[in-house]
Short mmCIF file of C-alpha atoms and ligand atoms in Angstrom, two decimals:
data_model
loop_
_atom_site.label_atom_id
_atom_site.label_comp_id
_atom_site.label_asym_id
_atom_site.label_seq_id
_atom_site.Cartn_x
_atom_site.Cartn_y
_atom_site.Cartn_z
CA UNK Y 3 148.82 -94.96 33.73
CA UNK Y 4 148.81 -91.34 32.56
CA UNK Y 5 152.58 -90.35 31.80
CA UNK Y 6 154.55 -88.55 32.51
CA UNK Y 7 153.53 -89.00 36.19
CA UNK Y 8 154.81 -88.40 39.93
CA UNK Y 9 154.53 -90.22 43.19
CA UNK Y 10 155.07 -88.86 46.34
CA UNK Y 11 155.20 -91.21 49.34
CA UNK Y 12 154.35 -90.05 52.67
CA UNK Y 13 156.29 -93.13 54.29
CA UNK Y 14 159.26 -91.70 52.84
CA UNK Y 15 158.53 -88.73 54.77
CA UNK Y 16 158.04 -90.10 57.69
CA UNK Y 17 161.07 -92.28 57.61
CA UNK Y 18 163.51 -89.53 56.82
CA UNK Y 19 162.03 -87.35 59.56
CA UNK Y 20 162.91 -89.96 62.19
CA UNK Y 21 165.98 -90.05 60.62
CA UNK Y 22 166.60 -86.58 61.42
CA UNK Y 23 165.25 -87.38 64.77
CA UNK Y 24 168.39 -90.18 65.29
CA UNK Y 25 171.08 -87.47 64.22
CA UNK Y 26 169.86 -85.05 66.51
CA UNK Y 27 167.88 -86.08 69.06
CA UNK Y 28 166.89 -84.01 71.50
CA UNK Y 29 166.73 -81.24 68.85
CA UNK Y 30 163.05 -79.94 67.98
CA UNK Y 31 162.91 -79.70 64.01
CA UNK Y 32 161.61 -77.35 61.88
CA UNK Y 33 160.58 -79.25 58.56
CA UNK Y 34 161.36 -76.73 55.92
CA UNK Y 35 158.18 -77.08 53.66
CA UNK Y 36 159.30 -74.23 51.39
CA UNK Y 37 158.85 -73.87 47.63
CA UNK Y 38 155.93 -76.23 47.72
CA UNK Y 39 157.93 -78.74 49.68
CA UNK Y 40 160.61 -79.04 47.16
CA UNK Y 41 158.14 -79.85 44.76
CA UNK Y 42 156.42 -82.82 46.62
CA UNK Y 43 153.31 -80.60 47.39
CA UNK Y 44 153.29 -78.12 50.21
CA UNK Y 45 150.00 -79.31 52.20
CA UNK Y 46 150.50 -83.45 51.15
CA UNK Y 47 153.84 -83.01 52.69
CA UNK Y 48 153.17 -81.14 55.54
CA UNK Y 49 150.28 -83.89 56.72
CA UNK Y 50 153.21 -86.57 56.64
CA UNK Y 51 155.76 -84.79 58.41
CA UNK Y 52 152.60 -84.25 60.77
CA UNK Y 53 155.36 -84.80 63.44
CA UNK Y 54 157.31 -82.20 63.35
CA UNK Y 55 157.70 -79.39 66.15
CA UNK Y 56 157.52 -76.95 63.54
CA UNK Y 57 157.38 -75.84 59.90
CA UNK Y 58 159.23 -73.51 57.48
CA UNK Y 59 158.22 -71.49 54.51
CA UNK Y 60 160.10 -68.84 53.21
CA UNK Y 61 157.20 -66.36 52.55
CA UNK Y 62 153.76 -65.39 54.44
CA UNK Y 63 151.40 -66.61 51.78
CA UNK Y 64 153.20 -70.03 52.67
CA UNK Y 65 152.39 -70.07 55.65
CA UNK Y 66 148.53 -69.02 55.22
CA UNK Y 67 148.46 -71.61 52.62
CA UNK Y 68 149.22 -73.91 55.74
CA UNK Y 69 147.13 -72.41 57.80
CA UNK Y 70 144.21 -72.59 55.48
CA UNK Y 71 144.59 -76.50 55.54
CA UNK Y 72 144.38 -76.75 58.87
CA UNK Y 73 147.68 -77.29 60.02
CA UNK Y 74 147.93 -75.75 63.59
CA UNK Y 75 152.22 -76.51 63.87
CA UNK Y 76 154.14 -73.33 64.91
CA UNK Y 77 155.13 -71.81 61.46
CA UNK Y 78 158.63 -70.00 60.90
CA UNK Y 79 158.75 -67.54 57.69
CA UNK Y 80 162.59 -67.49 56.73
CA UNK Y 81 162.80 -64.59 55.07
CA UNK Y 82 160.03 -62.57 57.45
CA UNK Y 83 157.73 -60.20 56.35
CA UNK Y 84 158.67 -57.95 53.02
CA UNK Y 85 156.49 -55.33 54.00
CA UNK Y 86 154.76 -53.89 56.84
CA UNK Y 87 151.03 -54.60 55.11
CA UNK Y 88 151.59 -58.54 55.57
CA UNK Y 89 152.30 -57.96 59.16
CA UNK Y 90 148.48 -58.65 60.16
CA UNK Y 91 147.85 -61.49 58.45
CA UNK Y 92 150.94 -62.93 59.89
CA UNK Y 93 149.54 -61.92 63.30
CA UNK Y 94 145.98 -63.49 62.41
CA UNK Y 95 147.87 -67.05 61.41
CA UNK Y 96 150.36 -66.63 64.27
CA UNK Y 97 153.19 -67.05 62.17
CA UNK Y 98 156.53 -66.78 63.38
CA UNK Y 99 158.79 -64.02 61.73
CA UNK Y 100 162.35 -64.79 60.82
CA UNK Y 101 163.91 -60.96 61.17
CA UNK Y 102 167.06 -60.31 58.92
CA UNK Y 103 167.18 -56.42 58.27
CA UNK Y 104 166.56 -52.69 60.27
CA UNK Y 105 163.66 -52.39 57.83
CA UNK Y 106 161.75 -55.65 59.39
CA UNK Y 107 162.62 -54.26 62.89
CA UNK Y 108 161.60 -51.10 62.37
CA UNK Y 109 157.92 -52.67 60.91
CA UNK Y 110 157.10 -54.75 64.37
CA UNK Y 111 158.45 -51.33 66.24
CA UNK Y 112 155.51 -49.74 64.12
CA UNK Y 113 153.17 -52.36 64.49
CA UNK Y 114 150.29 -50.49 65.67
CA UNK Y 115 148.04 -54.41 66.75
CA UNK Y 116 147.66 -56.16 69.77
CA UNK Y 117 149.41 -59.69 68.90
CA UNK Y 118 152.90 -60.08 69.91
CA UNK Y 119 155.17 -62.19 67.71
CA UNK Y 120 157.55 -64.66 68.11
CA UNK Y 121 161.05 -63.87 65.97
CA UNK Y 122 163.92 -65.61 64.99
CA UNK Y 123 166.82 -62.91 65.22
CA UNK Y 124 168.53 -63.52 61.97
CA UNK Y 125 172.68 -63.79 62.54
CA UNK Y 126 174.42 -63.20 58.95
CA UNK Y 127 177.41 -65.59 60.34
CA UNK Y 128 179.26 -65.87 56.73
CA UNK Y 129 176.61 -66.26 53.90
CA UNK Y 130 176.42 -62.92 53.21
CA UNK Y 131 172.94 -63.40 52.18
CA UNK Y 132 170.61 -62.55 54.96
CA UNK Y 133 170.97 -61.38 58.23
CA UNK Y 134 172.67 -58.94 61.01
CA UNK Y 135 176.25 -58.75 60.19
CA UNK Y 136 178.50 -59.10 63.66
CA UNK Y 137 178.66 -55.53 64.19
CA UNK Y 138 174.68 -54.87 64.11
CA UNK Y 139 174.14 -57.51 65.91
CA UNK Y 140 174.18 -55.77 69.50
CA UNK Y 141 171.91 -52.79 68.04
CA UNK Y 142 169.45 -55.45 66.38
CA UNK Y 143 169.22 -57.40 68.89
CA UNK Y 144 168.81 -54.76 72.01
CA UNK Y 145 165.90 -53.32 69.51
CA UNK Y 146 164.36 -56.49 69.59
CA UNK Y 147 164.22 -57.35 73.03
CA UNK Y 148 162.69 -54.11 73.72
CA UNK Y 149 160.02 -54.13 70.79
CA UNK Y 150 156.94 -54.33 72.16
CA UNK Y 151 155.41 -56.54 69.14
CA UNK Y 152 158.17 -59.26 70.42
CA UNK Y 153 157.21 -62.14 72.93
CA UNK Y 154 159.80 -64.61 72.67
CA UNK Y 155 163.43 -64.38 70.81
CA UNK Y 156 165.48 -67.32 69.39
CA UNK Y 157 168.65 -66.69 67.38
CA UNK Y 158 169.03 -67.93 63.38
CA UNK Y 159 171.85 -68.50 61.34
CA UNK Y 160 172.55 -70.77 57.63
CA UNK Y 161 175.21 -72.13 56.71
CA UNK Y 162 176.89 -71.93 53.53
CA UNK Y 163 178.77 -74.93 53.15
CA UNK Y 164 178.04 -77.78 55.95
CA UNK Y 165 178.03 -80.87 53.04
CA UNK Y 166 181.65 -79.90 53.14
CA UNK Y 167 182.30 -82.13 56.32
CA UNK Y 168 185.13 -80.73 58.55
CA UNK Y 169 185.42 -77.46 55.99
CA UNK Y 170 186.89 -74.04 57.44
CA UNK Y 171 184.07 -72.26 56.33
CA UNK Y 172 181.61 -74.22 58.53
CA UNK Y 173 183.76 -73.80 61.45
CA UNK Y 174 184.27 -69.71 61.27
CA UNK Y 175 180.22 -69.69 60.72
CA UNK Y 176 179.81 -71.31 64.11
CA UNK Y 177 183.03 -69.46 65.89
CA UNK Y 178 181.32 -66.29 64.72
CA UNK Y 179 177.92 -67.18 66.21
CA UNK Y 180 178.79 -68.39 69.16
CA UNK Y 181 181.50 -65.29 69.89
CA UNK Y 182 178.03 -63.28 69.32
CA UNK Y 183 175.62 -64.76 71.36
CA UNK Y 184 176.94 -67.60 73.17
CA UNK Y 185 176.17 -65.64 76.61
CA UNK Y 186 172.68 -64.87 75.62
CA UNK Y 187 170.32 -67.24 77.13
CA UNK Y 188 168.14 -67.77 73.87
CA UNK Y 189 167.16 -70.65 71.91
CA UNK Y 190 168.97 -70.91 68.50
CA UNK Y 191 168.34 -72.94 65.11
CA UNK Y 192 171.58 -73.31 62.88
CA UNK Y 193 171.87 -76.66 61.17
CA UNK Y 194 169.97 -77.59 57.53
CA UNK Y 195 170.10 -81.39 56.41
CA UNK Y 196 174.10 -81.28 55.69
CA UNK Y 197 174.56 -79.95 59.45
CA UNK Y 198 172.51 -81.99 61.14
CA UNK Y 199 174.16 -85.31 59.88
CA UNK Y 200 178.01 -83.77 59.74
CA UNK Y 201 178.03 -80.98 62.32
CA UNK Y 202 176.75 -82.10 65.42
CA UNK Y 203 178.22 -79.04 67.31
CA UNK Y 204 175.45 -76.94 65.18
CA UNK Y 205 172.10 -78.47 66.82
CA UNK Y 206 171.69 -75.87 68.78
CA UNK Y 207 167.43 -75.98 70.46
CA UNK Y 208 166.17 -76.60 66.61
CA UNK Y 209 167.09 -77.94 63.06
CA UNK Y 210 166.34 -77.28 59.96
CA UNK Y 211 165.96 -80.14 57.84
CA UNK Y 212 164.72 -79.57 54.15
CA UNK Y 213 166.53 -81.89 51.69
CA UNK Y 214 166.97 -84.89 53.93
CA UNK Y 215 163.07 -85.09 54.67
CA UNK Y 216 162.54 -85.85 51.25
CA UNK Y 217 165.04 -88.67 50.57
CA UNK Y 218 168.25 -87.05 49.47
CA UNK Y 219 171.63 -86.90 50.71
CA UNK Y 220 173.24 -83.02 51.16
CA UNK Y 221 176.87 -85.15 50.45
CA UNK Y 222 178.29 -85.90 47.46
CA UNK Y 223 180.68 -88.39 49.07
CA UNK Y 224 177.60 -90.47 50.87
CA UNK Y 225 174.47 -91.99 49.70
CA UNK Y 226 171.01 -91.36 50.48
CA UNK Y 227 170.32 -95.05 51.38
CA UNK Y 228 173.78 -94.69 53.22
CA UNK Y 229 172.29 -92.70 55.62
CA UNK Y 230 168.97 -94.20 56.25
CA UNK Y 231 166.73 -92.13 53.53
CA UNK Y 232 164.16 -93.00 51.09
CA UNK Y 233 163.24 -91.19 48.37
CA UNK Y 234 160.04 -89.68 48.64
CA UNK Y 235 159.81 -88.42 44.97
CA UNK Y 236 159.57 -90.59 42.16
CA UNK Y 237 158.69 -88.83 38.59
CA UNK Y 238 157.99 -91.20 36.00
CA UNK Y 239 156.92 -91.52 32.62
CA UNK Y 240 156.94 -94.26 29.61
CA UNK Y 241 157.82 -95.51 26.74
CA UNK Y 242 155.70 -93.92 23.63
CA UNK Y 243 157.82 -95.33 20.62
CA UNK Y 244 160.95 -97.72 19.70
CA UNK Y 245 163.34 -97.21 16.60
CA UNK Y 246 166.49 -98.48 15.45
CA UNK Y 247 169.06 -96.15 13.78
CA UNK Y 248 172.11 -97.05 12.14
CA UNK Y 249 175.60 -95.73 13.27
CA UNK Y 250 176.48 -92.65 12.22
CA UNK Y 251 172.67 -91.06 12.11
CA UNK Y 252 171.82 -88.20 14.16
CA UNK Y 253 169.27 -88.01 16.98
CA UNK Y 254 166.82 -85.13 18.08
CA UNK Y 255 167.09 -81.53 17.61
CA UNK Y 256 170.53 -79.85 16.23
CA UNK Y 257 171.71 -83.67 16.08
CA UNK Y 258 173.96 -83.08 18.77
CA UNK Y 259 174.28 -87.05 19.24
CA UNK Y 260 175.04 -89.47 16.91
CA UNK Y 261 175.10 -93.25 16.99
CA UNK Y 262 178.50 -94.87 17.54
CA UNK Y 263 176.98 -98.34 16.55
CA UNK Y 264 173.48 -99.81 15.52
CA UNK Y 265 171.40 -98.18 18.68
CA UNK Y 266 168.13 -99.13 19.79
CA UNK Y 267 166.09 -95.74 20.80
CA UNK Y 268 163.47 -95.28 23.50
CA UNK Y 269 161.44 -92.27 22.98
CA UNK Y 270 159.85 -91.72 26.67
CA UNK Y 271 156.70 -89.03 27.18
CA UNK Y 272 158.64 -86.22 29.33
CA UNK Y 273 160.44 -83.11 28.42
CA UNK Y 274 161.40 -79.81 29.50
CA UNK Y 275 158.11 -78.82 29.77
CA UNK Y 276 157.55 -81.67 32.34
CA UNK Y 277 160.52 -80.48 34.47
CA UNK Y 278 163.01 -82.75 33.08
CA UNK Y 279 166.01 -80.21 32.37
CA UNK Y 280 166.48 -79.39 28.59
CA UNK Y 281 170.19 -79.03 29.78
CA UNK Y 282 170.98 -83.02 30.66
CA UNK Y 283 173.79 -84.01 29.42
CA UNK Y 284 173.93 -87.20 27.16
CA UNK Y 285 174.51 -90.82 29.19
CA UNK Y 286 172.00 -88.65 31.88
CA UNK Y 287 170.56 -92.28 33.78
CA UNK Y 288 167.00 -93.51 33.71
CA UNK Y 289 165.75 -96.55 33.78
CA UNK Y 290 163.38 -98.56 31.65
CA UNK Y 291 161.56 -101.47 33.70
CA UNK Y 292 164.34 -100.97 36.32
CA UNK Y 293 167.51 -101.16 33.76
CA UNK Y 294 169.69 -99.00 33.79
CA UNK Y 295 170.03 -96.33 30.27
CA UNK Y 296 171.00 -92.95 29.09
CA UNK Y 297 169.72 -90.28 27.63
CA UNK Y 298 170.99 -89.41 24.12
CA UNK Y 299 170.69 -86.06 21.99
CA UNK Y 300 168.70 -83.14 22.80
CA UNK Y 301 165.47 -82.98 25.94
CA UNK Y 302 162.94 -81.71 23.80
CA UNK Y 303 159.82 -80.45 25.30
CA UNK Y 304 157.67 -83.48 25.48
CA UNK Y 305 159.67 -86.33 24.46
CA UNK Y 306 163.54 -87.30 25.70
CA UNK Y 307 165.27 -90.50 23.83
CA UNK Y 308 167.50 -93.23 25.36
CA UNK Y 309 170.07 -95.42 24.53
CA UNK Y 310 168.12 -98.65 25.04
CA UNK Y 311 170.47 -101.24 22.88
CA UNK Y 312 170.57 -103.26 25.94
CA UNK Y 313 166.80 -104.08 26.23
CA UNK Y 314 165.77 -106.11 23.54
CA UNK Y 315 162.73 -106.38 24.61
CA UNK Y 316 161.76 -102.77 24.91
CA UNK Y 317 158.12 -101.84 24.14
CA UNK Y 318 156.17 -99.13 23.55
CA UNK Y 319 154.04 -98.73 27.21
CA UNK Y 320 157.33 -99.76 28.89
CA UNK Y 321 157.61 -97.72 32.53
CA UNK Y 322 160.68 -95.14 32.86
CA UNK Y 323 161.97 -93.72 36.15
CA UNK Y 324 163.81 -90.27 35.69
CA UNK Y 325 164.28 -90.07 39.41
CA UNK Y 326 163.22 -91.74 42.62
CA UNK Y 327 162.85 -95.51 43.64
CA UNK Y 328 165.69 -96.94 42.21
CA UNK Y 329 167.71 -93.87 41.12
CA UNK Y 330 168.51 -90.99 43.25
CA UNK Y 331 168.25 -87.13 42.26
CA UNK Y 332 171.23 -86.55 43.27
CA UNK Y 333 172.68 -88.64 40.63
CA UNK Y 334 170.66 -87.47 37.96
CA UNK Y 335 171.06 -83.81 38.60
CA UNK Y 336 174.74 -83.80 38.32
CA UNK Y 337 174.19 -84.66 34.60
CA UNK Y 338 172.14 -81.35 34.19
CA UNK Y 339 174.70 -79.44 36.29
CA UNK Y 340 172.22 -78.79 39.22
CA UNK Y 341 171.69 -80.36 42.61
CA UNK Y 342 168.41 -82.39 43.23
CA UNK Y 343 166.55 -79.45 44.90
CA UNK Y 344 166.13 -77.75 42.17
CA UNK Y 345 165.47 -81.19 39.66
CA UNK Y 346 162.40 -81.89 42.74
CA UNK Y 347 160.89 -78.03 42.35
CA UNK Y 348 160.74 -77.81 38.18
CA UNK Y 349 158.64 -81.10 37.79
CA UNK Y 350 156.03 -78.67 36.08
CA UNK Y 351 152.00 -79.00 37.31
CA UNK Y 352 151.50 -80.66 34.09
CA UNK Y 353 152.36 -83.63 35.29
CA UNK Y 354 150.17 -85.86 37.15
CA UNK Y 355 150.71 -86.08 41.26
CA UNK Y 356 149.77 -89.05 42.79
CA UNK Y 357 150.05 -88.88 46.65
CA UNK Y 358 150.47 -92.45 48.79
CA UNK Y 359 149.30 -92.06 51.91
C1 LIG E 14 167.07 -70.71 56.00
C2 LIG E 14 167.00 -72.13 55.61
N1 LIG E 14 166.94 -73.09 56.56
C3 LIG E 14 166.89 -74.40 56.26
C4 LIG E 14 166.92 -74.84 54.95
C5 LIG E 14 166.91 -76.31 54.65
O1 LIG E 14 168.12 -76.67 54.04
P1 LIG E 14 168.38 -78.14 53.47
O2 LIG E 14 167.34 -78.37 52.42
O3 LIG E 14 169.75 -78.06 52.89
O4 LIG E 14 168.26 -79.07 54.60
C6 LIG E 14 167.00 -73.89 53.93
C7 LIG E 14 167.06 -74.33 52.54
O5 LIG E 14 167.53 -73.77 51.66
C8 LIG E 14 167.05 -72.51 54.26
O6 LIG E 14 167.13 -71.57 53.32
#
């Protein structure tokens, strides 16, 4: 085994797509394959979740990277086109164009080619991030309709905060969208993972499932294995060297931890410049041969120590999970103040992929 080391299993994949399939059926889903597929490898990914209606990338080159592999899905960029000069390869790859701004509109009106696009009207509903605010969204959309580089147009919107079952915020999101185009006879796409599973009412034609497709749960009240999903991630390194210390001695760099008692350390092969956050806190879980133990003193950049006083048996060559099989993301990310997303998109290409098929 080469450590440190991650698997990515395509079964996973394909069990927490059909998951999303059971919380909203009928509902055509567009597997958001963004950001390299949260890490899990953009093209390995996308041939597992082979199934669904529909992909999405946040950016053009995404999309061609798709394309290039063969993948003939419909392909929605979320964030559109940032300039006019990518508008032609987009038309080349037939990619469909997320619009959020005058400036995108005003590129298709421009658009000087013969292809005409399919766009996702972009409704800024309460995330003040992207999107037509409620009172450009007559003028945006009446521009639309009567581009002539637009074919068919659906209606877009993200939520802020749907993991907060039941919250206000949710609710005024989808008042707001549905006061705007609730007479409009268009397809619409509203829900990410957190939606589909706790607001039903936010379907709509398509979902948008990132996080849930690869095995983690969107709530911090309910499990991933709770809700059906398997973790389709596992990063994984080993044991390189065992030590006992005596209490009171000081571990790592800036000896931020010290030994309360006589503690057995386990040095395992993966640092910061693997991915694994520099910023975990101490008692951070891993496991060691599937037992449970913590991380203590400072993430350096190829090595992390643990607390393993509870395995006598410990051995240099010994396998550690950071995340994955066994221990969810979710867990561990909390201990580096961050949510698994972003623990699944820093494993660093140092590390050794291994893709089950
Ligand atoms: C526009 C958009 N749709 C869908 C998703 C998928 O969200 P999630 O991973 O929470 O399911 C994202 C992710 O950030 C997004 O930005």
């Amino acid at each position: 085994m080469q450590s440190p080391n991650v698997t990515i299993e395509a079964a996973a994949l394909r069990n927490n797509l059909a998951v999303v399939r059971r919380f909203a059926p009928g509902a055509r889903v567009i597997a958001a394959v963004k950001a390299n597929a949260y890490g899990h490898g953009l093209i390995h990914a996308a041939r597992a979740l082979a199934d669904a209606d529909a992909f999405g990338v946040a950016r053009v080159d995404e999309g061609l990277r798709l394309r290039a592999a063969g993948m003939a899905h419909p392909i929605v960029v979320l964030e559109g086109v940032f300039g006019a000069d990518q508008l032609d390869a987009a038309a080349a790859h037939e990619l469909q164009l997320v619009v959020h701004s005058f400036e995108q509109i005003a590129m298709l009106e421009q658009y000087a080619g013969t292809y005409r696009f399919a766009v996702w009207l972009k409704l800024d509903t309460g995330m003040n991030r992207l999107g037509f605010r409620s009172e450009e969204f007559e003028t945006a959309h009446a521009r639309l309709a009567g581009c002539a580089a637009v074919t068919t147009l659906r209606l877009l919107t993200h939520l802020a905060s749907a993991e907060n079952a039941g919250g206000l915020e949710t609710k005024l999101q989808l008042d707001r969208f549905r006061a705007l185009c609730g007479s409009l006879r268009l397809e619409r796409s509203i829900a990410n993972s957190a939606a589909i599973i706790a607001w039903p009412d936010a379907h709509g034609e398509w979902v948008r499932p990132g996080l849930m497709l690869y095995g983690a749960s969107p709530f911090a009240e309910r499990s991933a294995a709770d809700l059906g999903l398997l973790p389709a991630m596992t990063f994984a390194t080993q044991v390189i060297a065992v030590r006992n210390v005596g209490q009171g001695e000081a571990i790592g760099y800036n000896g931020i931890w010290r030994a309360k008692r006589r503690t057995r350390i386990a040095v395992a092969a993966v640092g910061y410049g693997d991915g694994y956050p520099r910023c975990m806190h101490a008692g951070a879980p891993a496991l060691i041969n599937g037992r449970e133990v913590s991380v203590v003193g400072r993430v350096s950049m190829d090595m992390t120590m643990l607390d393993a006083t509870e395995l006598p048996n410990v051995a240099v060559g010994d396998e550690v999970t950071l995340w994955g099989k066994g221990l969810p993301a979710e867990r561990v990310a909390s201990f580096a103040d961050t949510i698994a997303y972003e623990l699944f998109c820093r494993v660093a290409e140092r590390v050794r992929r291994e893709e089950n098929l």
